[in-house]
């Protein structure tokens, strides 16, 4: 079984908990353990909040989520002007632990297995989060190999 979700969300603060809840409930139905769901929820909260804070004035943004066996992949895409990925998101970038802002990338990196940033060809930026899922019991999904594709 494959799960694909596409949410086109308004560029408003209330869209963040909506995105989080939709994905949480989908993962719960698949019997992903709560701690794994919580990691994904917090990571997408950070990604969605970054869109609202940094993408400029646009009406909406998109969250794409997919589950293929052992992995969940989430992309948060905006219509903003983009950013210079190498200079704004280098590995090892740190922010003071008590800083009011600027910890989102560190938080996302700590919670997921892979974090990527890209400038989209059609305009805007995308954040891609990839997390290995832990199931409460053997899922009804086909087991996946290392690249997240079902066998």
XYZ file of C-alpha atoms in Angstrom:
151
model
C 0.000 0.000 0.000
C 1.126 3.506 -0.787
C -0.223 6.629 0.825
C -0.114 9.973 -0.961
C -1.460 13.229 0.432
C -1.477 16.643 -1.181
C -2.641 19.573 0.897
C -2.893 23.036 -0.609
C -2.923 25.253 2.454
C -3.622 28.929 3.000
C -0.611 31.006 4.007
C -2.034 31.503 7.477
C -0.866 30.345 10.907
C -3.944 28.143 11.347
C -2.786 25.950 8.443
C 0.161 24.585 10.449
C -1.875 22.594 12.999
C -4.186 21.454 10.196
C -1.258 19.977 8.225
C 0.111 18.376 11.375
C -3.215 16.786 12.338
C -3.993 15.391 8.892
C -0.626 13.672 8.678
C -0.773 12.510 12.322
C -4.112 10.789 11.786
C -2.999 9.132 8.544
C 0.141 7.762 10.219
C -1.848 6.598 13.258
C -4.179 4.582 11.011
C -1.066 2.886 9.598
C -0.058 2.071 13.205
C 3.144 4.108 13.258
C 4.350 4.445 16.865
C 3.421 7.748 18.553
C 7.013 8.904 19.122
C 7.765 8.606 15.406
C 4.565 10.480 14.522
C 5.487 13.227 17.006
C 8.909 13.674 15.367
C 7.287 14.062 11.957
C 4.661 16.444 13.318
C 7.243 18.746 14.878
C 9.441 18.676 11.767
C 6.546 19.630 9.464
C 5.472 22.328 11.911
C 8.918 23.878 11.554
C 8.875 23.534 7.760
C 5.391 25.061 7.425
C 6.216 27.873 9.853
C 9.343 28.679 7.831
C 7.163 29.080 4.737
C 4.887 31.486 6.579
C 7.844 33.454 7.973
C 10.115 33.571 4.922
C 8.284 32.934 1.630
C 6.732 36.364 1.257
C 3.147 37.268 0.557
C 1.518 34.355 -1.258
C -1.992 32.967 -0.881
C -1.025 29.337 -0.382
C 1.632 26.672 -0.079
C 1.622 22.923 -0.646
C 2.424 19.971 1.583
C 3.028 16.682 -0.204
C 3.331 13.555 1.955
C 3.882 9.967 1.025
C 4.407 6.658 2.753
C 6.092 3.811 0.906
C 6.668 0.905 3.248
C 9.253 1.925 5.808
C 9.580 5.635 4.965
C 7.534 8.798 5.140
C 8.588 11.623 2.847
C 7.128 15.109 3.248
C 7.746 18.097 0.985
C 6.651 21.595 1.912
C 6.672 23.822 -1.171
C 6.153 27.566 -1.392
C 5.868 30.138 -4.157
C 8.418 32.564 -2.696
C 11.555 33.920 -4.305
C 13.632 31.055 -2.935
C 16.892 31.343 -1.047
C 20.549 30.551 -1.434
C 20.628 27.001 -0.121
C 24.414 26.700 0.379
C 24.795 29.910 2.366
C 21.610 29.719 4.429
C 21.509 26.040 5.337
C 25.053 24.685 5.637
C 25.668 21.513 7.601
C 26.770 22.287 11.099
C 24.954 25.632 11.285
C 24.039 26.246 14.883
C 21.934 28.776 16.685
C 22.096 29.546 20.356
C 19.853 27.079 22.240
C 17.847 29.869 23.892
C 17.491 32.022 20.769
C 13.936 33.122 19.999
C 14.317 32.348 16.284
C 16.561 30.461 13.898
C 16.473 26.942 15.338
C 14.007 25.417 12.873
C 16.575 23.832 10.575
C 18.432 22.335 13.531
C 15.182 20.959 14.942
C 14.210 19.408 11.600
C 17.662 17.847 11.178
C 17.455 16.318 14.655
C 14.031 14.756 14.023
C 14.303 13.246 10.541
C 16.752 10.979 8.759
C 17.250 13.235 5.762
C 16.597 16.940 5.190
C 16.994 18.579 1.791
C 16.321 22.047 0.434
C 15.746 22.915 -3.198
C 14.851 25.849 -5.365
C 11.898 24.778 -7.512
C 12.073 25.233 -11.275
C 8.611 26.777 -11.406
C 9.477 29.328 -8.678
C 9.739 28.976 -4.955
C 11.493 26.651 -2.561
C 10.906 23.158 -1.216
C 11.927 21.462 2.003
C 12.037 17.661 1.841
C 11.924 15.572 5.023
C 12.499 11.810 5.004
C 11.904 9.699 8.102
C 12.093 5.937 8.639
C 8.846 4.781 10.159
C 8.576 2.568 13.206
C 5.389 0.551 13.336
C 3.596 -0.642 16.477
C 3.255 -4.035 14.823
C 3.872 -5.489 11.406
C 2.196 -3.055 9.007
C -0.166 -4.084 6.257
C 2.179 -2.208 3.911
C 4.694 -4.037 1.782
C 8.133 -4.003 3.360
C 10.481 -1.556 1.709
C 14.086 -1.869 0.754
C 16.696 0.798 1.546
C 15.433 3.345 -0.971
C 11.872 3.366 0.360
C 10.336 1.478 -2.575
C 8.206 -1.595 -1.847
C 9.687 -4.947 -2.793
